[in-house]
Coordinates of C-alpha atoms in Angstrom, one line a residue:
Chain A
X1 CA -36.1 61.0 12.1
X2 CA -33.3 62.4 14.3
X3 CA -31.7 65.4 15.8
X4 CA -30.9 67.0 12.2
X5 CA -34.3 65.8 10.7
X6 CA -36.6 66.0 12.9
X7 CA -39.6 65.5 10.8
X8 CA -40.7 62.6 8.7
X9 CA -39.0 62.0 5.5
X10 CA -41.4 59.9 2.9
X11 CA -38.9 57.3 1.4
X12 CA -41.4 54.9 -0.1
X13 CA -41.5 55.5 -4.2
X14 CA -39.0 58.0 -3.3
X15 CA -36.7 59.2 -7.1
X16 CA -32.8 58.9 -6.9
X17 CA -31.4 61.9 -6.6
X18 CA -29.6 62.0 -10.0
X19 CA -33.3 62.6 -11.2
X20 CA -33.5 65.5 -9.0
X21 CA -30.2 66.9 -10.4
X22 CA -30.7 66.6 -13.9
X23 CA -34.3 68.5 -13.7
X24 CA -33.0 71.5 -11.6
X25 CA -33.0 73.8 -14.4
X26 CA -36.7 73.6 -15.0
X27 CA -37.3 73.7 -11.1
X28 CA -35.2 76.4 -10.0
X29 CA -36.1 78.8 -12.9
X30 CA -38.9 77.5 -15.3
X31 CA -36.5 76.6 -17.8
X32 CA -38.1 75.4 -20.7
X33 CA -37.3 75.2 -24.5
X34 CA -37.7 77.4 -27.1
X35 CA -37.6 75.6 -30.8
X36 CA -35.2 76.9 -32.7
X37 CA -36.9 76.1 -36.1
X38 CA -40.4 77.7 -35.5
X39 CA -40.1 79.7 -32.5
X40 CA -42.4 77.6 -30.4
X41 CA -42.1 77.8 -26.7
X42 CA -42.2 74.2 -24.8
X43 CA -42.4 74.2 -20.7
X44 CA -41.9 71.4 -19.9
X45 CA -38.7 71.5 -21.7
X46 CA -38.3 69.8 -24.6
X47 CA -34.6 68.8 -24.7
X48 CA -33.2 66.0 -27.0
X49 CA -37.5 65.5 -27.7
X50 CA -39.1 66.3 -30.9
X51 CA -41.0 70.0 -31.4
X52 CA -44.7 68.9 -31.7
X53 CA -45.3 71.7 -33.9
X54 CA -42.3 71.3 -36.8
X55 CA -41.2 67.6 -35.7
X56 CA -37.6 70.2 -35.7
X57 CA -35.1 68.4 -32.7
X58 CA -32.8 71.1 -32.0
X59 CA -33.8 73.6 -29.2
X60 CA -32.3 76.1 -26.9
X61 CA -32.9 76.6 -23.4
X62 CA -35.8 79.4 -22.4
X63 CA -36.7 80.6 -19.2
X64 CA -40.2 81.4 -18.5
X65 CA -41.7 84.7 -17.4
X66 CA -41.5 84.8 -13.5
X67 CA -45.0 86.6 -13.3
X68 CA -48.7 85.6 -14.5
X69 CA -52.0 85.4 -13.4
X70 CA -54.1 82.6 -11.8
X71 CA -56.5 81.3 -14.1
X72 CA -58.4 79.0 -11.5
X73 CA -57.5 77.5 -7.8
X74 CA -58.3 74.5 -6.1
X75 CA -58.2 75.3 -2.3
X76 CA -57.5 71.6 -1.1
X77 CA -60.2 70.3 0.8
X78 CA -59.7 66.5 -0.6
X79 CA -60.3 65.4 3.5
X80 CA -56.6 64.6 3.6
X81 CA -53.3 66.3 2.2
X82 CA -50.4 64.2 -0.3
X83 CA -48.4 62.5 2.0
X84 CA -45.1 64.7 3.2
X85 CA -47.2 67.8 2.3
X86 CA -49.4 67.7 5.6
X87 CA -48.2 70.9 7.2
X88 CA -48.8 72.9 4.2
X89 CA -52.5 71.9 4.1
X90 CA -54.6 73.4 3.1
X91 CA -52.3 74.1 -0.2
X92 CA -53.9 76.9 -3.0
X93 CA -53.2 74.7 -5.7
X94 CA -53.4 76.9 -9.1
X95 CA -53.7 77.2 -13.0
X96 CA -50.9 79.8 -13.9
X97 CA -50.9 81.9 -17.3
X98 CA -47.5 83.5 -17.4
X99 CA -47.0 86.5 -19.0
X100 CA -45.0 85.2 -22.1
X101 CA -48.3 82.5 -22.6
X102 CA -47.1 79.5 -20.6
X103 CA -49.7 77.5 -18.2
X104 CA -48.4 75.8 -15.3
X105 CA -49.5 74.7 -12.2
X106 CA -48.1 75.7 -8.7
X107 CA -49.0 75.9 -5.9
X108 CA -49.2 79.9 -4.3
X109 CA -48.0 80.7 -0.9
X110 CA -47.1 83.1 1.9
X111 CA -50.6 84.4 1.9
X112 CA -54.4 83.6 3.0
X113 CA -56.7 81.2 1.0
X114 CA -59.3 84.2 -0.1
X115 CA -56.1 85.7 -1.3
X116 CA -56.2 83.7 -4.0
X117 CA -58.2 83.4 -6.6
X118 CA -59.2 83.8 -10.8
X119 CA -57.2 87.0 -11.9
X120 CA -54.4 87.4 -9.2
X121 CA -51.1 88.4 -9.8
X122 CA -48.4 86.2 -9.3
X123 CA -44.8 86.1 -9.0
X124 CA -42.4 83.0 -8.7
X125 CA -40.7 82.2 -5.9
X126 CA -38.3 79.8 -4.7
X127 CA -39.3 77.1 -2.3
X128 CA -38.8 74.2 -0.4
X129 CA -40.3 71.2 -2.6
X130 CA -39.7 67.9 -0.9
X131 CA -37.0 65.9 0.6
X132 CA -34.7 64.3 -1.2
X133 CA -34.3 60.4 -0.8
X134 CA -30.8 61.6 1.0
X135 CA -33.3 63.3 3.4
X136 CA -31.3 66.9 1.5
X137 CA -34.3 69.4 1.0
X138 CA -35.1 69.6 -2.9
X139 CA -36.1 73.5 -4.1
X140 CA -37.8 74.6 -6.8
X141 CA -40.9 77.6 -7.9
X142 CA -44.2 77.7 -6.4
X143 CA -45.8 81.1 -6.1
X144 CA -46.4 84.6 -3.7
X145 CA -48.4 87.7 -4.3
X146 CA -47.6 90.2 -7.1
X147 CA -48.8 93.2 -5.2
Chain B
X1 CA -69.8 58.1 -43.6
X2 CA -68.4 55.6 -45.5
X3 CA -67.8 52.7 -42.5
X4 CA -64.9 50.4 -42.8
X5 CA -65.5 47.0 -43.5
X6 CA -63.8 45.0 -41.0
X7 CA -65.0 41.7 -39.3
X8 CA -67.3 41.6 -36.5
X9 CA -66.3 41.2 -33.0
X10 CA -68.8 39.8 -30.6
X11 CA -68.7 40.4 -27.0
X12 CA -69.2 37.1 -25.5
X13 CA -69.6 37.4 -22.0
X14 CA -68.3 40.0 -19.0
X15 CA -67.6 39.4 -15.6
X16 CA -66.3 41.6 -12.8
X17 CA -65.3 40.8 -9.2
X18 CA -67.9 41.9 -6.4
X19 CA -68.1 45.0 -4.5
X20 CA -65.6 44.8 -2.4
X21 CA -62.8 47.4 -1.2
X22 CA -59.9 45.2 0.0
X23 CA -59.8 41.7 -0.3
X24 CA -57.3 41.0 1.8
X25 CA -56.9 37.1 1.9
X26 CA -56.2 36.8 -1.6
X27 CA -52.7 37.8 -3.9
X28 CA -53.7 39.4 -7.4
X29 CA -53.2 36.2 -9.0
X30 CA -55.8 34.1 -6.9
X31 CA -58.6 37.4 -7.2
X32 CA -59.0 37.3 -10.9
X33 CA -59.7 33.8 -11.5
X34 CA -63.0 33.7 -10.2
X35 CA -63.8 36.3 -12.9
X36 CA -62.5 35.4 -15.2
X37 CA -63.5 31.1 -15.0
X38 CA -67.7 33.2 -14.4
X39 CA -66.7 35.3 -17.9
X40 CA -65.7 31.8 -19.6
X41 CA -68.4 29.8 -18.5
X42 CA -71.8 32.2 -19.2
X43 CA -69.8 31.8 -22.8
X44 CA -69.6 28.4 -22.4
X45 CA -65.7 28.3 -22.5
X46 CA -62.5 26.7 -21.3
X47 CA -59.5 28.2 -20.8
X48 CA -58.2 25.8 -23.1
X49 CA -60.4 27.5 -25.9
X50 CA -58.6 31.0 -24.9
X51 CA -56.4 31.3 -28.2
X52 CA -54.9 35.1 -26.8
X53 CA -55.1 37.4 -24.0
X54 CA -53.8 40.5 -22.5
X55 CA -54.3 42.1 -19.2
X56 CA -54.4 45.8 -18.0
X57 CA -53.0 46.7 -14.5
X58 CA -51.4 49.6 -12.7
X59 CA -47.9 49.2 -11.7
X60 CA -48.4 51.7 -8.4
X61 CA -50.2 48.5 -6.9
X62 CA -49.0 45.6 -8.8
X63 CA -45.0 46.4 -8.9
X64 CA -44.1 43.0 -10.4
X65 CA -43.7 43.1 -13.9
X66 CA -44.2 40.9 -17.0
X67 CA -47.9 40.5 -15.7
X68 CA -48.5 38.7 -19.3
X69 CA -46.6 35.8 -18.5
X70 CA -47.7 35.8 -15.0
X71 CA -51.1 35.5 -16.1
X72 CA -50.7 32.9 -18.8
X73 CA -49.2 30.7 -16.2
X74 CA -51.6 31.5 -13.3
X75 CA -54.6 30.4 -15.9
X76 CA -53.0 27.6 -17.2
X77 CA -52.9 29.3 -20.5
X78 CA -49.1 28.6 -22.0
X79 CA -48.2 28.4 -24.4
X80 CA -50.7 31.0 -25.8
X81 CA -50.0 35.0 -26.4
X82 CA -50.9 37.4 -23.3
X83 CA -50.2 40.9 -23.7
X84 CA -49.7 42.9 -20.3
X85 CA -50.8 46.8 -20.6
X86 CA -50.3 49.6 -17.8
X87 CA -50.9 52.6 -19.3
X88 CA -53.2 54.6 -17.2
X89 CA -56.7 53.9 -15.5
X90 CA -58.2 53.1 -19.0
X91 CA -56.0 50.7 -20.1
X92 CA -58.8 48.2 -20.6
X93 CA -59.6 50.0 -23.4
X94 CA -55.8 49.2 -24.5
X95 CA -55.8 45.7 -24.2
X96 CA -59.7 45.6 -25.7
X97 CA -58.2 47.1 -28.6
X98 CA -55.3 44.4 -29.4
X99 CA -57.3 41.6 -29.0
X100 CA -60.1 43.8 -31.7
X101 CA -57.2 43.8 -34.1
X102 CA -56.1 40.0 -33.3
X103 CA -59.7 39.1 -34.1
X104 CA -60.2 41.1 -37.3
X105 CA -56.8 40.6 -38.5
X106 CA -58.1 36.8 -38.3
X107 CA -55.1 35.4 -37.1
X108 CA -57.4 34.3 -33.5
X109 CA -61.1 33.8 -32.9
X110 CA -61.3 33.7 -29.3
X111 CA -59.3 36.4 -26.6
X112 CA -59.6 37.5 -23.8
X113 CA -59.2 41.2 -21.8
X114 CA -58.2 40.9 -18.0
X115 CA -58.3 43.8 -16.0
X116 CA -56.7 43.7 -12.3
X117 CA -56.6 46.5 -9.4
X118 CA -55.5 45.7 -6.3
X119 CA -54.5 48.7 -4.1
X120 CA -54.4 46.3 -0.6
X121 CA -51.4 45.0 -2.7
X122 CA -49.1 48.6 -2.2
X123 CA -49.0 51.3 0.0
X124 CA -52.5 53.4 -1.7
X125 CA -51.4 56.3 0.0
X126 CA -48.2 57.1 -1.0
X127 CA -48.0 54.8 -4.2
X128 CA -51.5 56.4 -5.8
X129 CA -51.4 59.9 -4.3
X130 CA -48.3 62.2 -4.6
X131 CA -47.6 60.8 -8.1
X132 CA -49.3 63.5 -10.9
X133 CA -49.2 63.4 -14.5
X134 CA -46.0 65.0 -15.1
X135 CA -43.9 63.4 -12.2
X136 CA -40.4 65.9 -13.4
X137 CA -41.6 68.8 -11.6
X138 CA -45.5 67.9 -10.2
X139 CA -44.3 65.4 -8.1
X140 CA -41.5 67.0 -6.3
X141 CA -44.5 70.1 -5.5
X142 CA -46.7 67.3 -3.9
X143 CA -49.7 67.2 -6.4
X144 CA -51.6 64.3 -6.7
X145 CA -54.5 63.0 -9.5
X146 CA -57.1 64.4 -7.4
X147 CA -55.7 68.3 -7.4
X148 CA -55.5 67.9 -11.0
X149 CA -59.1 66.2 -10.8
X150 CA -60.3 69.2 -8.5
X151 CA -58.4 71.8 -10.7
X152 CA -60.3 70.5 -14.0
X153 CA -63.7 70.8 -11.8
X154 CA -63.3 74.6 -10.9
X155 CA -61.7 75.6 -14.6
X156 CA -65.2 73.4 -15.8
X157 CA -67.5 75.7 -13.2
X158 CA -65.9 79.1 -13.6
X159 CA -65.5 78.6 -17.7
X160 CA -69.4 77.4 -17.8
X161 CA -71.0 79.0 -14.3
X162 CA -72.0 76.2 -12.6
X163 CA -71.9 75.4 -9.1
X164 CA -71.7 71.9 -7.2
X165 CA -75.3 71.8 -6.9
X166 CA -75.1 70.2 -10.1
X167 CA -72.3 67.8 -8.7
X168 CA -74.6 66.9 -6.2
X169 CA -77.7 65.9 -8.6
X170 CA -74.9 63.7 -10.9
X171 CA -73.6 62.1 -7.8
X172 CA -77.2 61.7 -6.2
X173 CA -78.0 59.8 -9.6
X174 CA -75.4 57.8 -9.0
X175 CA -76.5 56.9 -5.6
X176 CA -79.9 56.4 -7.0
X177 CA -78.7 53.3 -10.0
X178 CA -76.2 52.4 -7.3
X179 CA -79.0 51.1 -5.2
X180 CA -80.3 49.1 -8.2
X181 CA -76.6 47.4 -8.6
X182 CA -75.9 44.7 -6.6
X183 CA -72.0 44.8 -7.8
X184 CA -72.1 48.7 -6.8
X185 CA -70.4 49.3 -3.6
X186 CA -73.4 51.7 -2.6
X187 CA -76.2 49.3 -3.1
X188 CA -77.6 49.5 0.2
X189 CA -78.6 52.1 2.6
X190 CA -80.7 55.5 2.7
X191 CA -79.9 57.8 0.0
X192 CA -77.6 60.7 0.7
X193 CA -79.7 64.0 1.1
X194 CA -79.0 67.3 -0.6
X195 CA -77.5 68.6 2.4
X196 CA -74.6 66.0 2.6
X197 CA -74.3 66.2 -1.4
X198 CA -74.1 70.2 -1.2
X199 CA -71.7 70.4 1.6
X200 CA -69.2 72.9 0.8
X201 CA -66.5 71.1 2.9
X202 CA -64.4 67.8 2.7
X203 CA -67.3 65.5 3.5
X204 CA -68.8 67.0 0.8
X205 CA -66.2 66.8 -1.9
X206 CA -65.8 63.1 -0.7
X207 CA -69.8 62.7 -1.2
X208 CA -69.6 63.8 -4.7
X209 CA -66.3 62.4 -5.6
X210 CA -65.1 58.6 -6.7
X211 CA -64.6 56.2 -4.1
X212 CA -61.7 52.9 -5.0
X213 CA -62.2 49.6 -4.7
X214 CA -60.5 46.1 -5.7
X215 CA -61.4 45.3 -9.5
X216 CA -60.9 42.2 -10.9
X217 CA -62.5 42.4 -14.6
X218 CA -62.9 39.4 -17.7
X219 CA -64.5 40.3 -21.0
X220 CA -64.6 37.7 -23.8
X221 CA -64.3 38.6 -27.3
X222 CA -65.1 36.1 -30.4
X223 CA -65.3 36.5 -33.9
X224 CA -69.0 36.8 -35.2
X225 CA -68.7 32.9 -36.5
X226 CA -67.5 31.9 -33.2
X227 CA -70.7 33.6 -31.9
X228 CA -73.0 31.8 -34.0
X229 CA -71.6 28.7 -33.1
X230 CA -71.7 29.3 -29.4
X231 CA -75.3 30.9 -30.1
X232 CA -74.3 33.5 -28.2
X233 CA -77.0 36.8 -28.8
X234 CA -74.2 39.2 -30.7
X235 CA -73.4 42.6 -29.4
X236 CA -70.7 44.3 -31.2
X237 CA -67.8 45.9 -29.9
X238 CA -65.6 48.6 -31.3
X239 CA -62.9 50.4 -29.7
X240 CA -60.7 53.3 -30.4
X241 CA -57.8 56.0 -28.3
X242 CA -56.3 58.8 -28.4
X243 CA -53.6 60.4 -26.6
X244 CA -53.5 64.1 -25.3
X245 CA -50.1 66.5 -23.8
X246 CA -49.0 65.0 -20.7
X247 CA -48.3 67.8 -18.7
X248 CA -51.7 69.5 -17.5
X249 CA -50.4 72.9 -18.3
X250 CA -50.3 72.2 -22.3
X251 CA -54.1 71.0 -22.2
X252 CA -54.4 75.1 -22.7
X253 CA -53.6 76.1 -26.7
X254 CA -51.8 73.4 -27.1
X255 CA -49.9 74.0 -30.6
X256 CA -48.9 70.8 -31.2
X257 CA -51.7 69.6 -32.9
X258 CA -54.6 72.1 -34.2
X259 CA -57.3 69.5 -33.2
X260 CA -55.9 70.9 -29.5
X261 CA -54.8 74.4 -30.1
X262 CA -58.5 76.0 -29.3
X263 CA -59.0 74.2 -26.2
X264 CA -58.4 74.6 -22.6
X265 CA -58.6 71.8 -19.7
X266 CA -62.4 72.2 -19.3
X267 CA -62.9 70.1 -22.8
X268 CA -61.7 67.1 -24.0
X269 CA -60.7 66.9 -28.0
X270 CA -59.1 63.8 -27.2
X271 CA -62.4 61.8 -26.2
X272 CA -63.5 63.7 -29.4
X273 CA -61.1 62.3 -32.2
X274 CA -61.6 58.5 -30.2
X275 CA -65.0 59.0 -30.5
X276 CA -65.2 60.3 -34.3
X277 CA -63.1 57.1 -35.0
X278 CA -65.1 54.7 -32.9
X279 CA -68.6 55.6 -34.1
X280 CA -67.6 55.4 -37.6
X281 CA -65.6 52.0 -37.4
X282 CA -69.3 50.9 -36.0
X283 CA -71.3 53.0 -38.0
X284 CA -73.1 55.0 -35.7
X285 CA -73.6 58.6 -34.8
X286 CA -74.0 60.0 -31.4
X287 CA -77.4 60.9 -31.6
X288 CA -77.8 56.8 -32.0
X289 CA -76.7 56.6 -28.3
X290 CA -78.8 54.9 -26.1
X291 CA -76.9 54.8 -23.0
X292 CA -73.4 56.0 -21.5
X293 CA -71.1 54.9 -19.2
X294 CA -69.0 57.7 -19.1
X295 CA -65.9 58.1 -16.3
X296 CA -66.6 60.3 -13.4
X297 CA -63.7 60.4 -11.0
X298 CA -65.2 63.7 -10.6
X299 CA -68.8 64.8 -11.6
X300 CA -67.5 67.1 -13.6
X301 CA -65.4 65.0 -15.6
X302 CA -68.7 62.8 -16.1
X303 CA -69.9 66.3 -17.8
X304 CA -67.1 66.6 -20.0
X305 CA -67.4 63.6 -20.8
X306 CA -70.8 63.8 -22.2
X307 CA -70.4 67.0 -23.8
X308 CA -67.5 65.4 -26.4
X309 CA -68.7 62.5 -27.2
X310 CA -71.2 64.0 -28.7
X311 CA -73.8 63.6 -26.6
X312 CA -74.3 67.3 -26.1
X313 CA -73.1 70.6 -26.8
X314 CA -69.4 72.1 -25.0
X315 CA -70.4 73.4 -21.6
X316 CA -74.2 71.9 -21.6
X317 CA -73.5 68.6 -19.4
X318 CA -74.2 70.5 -16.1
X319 CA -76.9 71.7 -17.4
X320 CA -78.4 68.4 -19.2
X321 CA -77.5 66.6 -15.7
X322 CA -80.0 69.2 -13.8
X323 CA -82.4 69.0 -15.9
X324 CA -82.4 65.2 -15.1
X325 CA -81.6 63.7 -18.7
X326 CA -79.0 61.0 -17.2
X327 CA -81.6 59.2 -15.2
X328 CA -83.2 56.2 -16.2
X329 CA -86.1 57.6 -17.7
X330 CA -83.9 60.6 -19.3
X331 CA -82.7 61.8 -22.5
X332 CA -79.2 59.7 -22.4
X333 CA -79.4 56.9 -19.0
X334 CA -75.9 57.8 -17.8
X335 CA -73.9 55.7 -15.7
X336 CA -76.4 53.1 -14.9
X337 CA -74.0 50.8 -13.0
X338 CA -73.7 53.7 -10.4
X339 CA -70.6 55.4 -11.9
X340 CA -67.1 56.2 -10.2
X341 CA -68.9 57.1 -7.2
X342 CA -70.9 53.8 -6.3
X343 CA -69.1 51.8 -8.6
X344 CA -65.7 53.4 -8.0
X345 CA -62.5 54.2 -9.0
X346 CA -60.8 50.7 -10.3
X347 CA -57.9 51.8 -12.4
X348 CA -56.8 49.8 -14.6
X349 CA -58.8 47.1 -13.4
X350 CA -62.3 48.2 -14.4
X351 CA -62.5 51.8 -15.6
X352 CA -63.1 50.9 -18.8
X353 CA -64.1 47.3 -19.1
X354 CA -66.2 47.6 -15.7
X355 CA -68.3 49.8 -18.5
X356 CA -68.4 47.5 -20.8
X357 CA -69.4 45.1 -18.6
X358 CA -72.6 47.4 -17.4
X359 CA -73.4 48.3 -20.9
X360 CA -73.5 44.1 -22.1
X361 CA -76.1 43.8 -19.4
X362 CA -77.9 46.4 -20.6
X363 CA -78.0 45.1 -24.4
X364 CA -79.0 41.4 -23.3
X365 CA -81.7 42.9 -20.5
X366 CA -80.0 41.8 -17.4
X367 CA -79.7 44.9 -15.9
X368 CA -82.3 44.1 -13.6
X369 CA -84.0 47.4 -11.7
X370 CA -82.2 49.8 -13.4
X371 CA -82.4 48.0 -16.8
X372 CA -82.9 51.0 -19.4
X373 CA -86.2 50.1 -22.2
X374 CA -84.9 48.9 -25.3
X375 CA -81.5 49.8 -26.1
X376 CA -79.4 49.4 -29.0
X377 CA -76.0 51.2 -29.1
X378 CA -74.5 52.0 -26.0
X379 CA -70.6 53.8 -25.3
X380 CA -68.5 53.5 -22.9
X381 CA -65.9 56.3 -22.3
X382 CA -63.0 56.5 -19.7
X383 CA -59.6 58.6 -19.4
X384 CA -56.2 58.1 -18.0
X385 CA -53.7 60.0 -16.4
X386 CA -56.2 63.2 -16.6
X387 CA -57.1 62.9 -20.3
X388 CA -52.9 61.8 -21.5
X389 CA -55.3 58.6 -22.9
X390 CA -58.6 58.9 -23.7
X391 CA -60.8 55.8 -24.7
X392 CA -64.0 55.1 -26.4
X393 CA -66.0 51.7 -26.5
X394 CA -69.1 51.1 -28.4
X395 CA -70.8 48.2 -27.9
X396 CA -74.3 47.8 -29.7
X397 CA -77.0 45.0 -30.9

């Protein structure tokens, strides 16, 4: 901690930050992978993988729809929050059904607990994740209202 | 069903280490020997008899790698093969598998399955928490095994009604053959009331929820000759795995494989396809069950658990734990040994052979107080990385 980062920075099993550059794509937008032999969407993506469905290896990027509904929340009440996320607890930790058919989880924010639960709207927004191990702030989607 | 005629393999003898949390004093190496020297001895065994090994561990706590040859040397086993497994909590079942196929194959008679968890050896906290299935995006947003845990629980309750009142009567249960096992953590003490199990809050969640400890775990395999010869009373052993989508999102429709596409993260068609191929390898049916040790890091997931192997119908394991059919004296006697919550959370270490072990007992009536009447086909199921590795051991007479 210092002037500039004040608060604690986790740096034990911390990822290099090469790893944090090469996934940017599918944190900063959902970007996923659409199949280009049968169609089939793929979050997370699926890139130089094999398609499940048609074993096909060649796939184009797809971003996911930005808006869904919550299929089912955990409001965090484990008796302690994942270390570097303690200011954030307690975290509304969701199921997400996107519009275009893709689950994810997230976590929703900017609003209170009883806010959230099985059938609301959602929107993705862009948020601070974690710290880097260069103590840079990483970004990437969690979740606000739809109203 | 036609079943496959392979060998026999005999379980031997089990051992696990006591009920301890931390065991500070000792390094990994030093913790398993005692169980594994007590597994080798009530099979009257050397280690010089051992003709192959493997061990399963969990890398979060022991960062060293090539545990295979650590182990040979540490037992004074080299020259002889040792296989080193960490892939998720139920590796056991991994490493119980290779030496089944070494056995039947023919090519050894006598192996041996080690199974070590030592979180005193790591930082728990950071090294066990933040780290999710799908560590690309899931890390970075902070989740850990227990939201996915927690998530699965309320997808389970909303899908099928249920409320934690039937968490609390699994996990009272628990407390209740945990009081009966003097290797359960919770062997001693008043039982919990319905008030602490029902409490909406954290101390509640905690109440119904796995505990961890320090595992150390042996189980001896032989082939059925090797048995006789030792005149060892024979209970079989047959294991089988299957894998499911890593990242917990793709546990709904998954069209990847139609055994997944109809199913969402409240069942389990994973535990399904191990069981189908581990009940006909030992030619058995569910309905032959006598006993389950099923893995529980939540109640819940005890539920599930039930519900695809078998045992009974999607959605009815809340309802077949109400109505008290886990207990002793109940339909299926269900985590006898006192589950993840007495017994705990081991990893790697135990979370599958730890039910192995409790299930042997069973089968040779050693069970003491919480010995079940009579049984003859026992299973022992237990997931990894939420349900990426599902595993399924039956062990019978």
């Amino acid at each position: 901690m210092n002037s500039q980062f004040p608060e604690l920075v986790p740096r034990l099993e911390s990822y290099a930050t090469i790893k944090t550059w090469r996934e940017r794509h599918g944190r900063y937008r959902m970007q996923g992978s659409r199949c280009k032999k049968c169609n089939e969407i793929w979050f997370p993506s699926r890139d130089a993988l094999i398609c499940p469905k048609c074993q096909s290896r060649e796939f184009i990027p797809y971003e996911c729809a930005r808006t869904g509904e919550v299929l089912t929340v955990q409001h965090e009440i484990m008796g302690y929050p994942a270390m570097g996320y303690g200011e954030l607890s307690p975290r509304k930790i969701v199921m997400i059904k996107l519009d275009d058919g893709v689950t994810i989880i997230s976590e929703v924010v900017d609003c209170a607990a009883e806010e959230v639960k099985p059938g609301t709207k959602v929107k993705m927004a862009f948020r601070k994740h974690k710290r880097e191990e260069n103590g840079c702030w990483m970004y990437g989607y969690k979740f606000v209202l739809n109203k | 069903m036609q079943k496959p005629n392979f060998k026999k393999v005999v379980l031997a003898s089990a051992a696990v280490s006591g009920p301890e949390r931390s065991v500070l004093g000792l390094g990994y190496r030093q913790f398993i020997m005692k169980t594994v020297l007590e597994a080798l001895d009530k099979a009257k065994l050397t280690v010089k008899d051992v003709e192959v090994g493997s061990i399963s561990y969990n890398e979060r706590n022991i960062t060293e790698g090539a545990l295979g040859c650590v182990m040979a040397d540490a037992l004074g086993m080299v020259p002889i093969p040792f296989v080193s497994i960490s892939q998720a909590c139920a590796g056991g079942a991994i490493c119980s598998d290779i030496i089944w196929n070494y056995l039947v194959s023919g090519r050894y008679k006598i192996g041996i399955v080690l199974g070590l968890n030592k979180p005193d050896n790591f930082d728990f906290r950071d090294a066990m928490g933040p780290i999710g299935n799908y560590c690309d995006y899931d890390f970075m947003l902070g989740f850990t095994h227990e939201n996915y845990g927690h998530l699965r629980s309320e997808w389970y309750k909303q899908k099928y009604n249920y409320t934690d009142s039937v968490a609390a009567k699994w996990a009272w249960q628990c407390h209740w053959y945990a009081r009966r096992n003097p290797m359960a953590l919770a062997n001693s003490g008043p039982m919990p009331t319905d008030e602490q199990l029902n409490d909406p809050g954290p101390a509640g969640y905690r109440a119904r929820t796995a505990t961890g400890r320090n595992m150390a775990s042996c189980l001896v395999f032989v082939t059925e000759d090797v048995a006789e010869k030792l005149k060892i009373e024979p209970t079989y052993f047959n294991v089988s795995y299957a894998h499911r989508p890593v990242y917990i999102g793709n546990h709904f429709g998954y069209t990847g494989d139609e055994r997944f596409a109809p199913y969402d993260m409240a069942e389990q068609p994973a535990i399904k396809i191990a069981a189908e191929e581990a009940y006909k390898i030992a030619g058995i049916t569910a309905d032959k069950i006598d006993i389950a040790q099923v893995h529980d890091l939540s109640s819940y997931d005890g539920m599930m658990a039930l519900e695809w192997l078998g045992i009974v119908p999607p959605g009815q394991g809340g309802k077949f734990t109400a109505e008290g059919h886990t207990s002793i004296e109940g339909k299926c006697p269900t985590n006898t040994d006192g589950g993840a919550i007495a017994f705990a959370h081991s990893s790697a270490g135990g979370d599958f052979s730890s039910k192995i072990y409790e299930n042997w007992l069973q089968l040779t009536g050693k069970a003491g107080e919480r010995q079940v009447k009579n049984p003859k086909v026992t299973v022992a199921q237990a997931y990894g990385t939420h349900h990426s590795l599902d595993v399924v051991g039956i062990l019978k007479k």
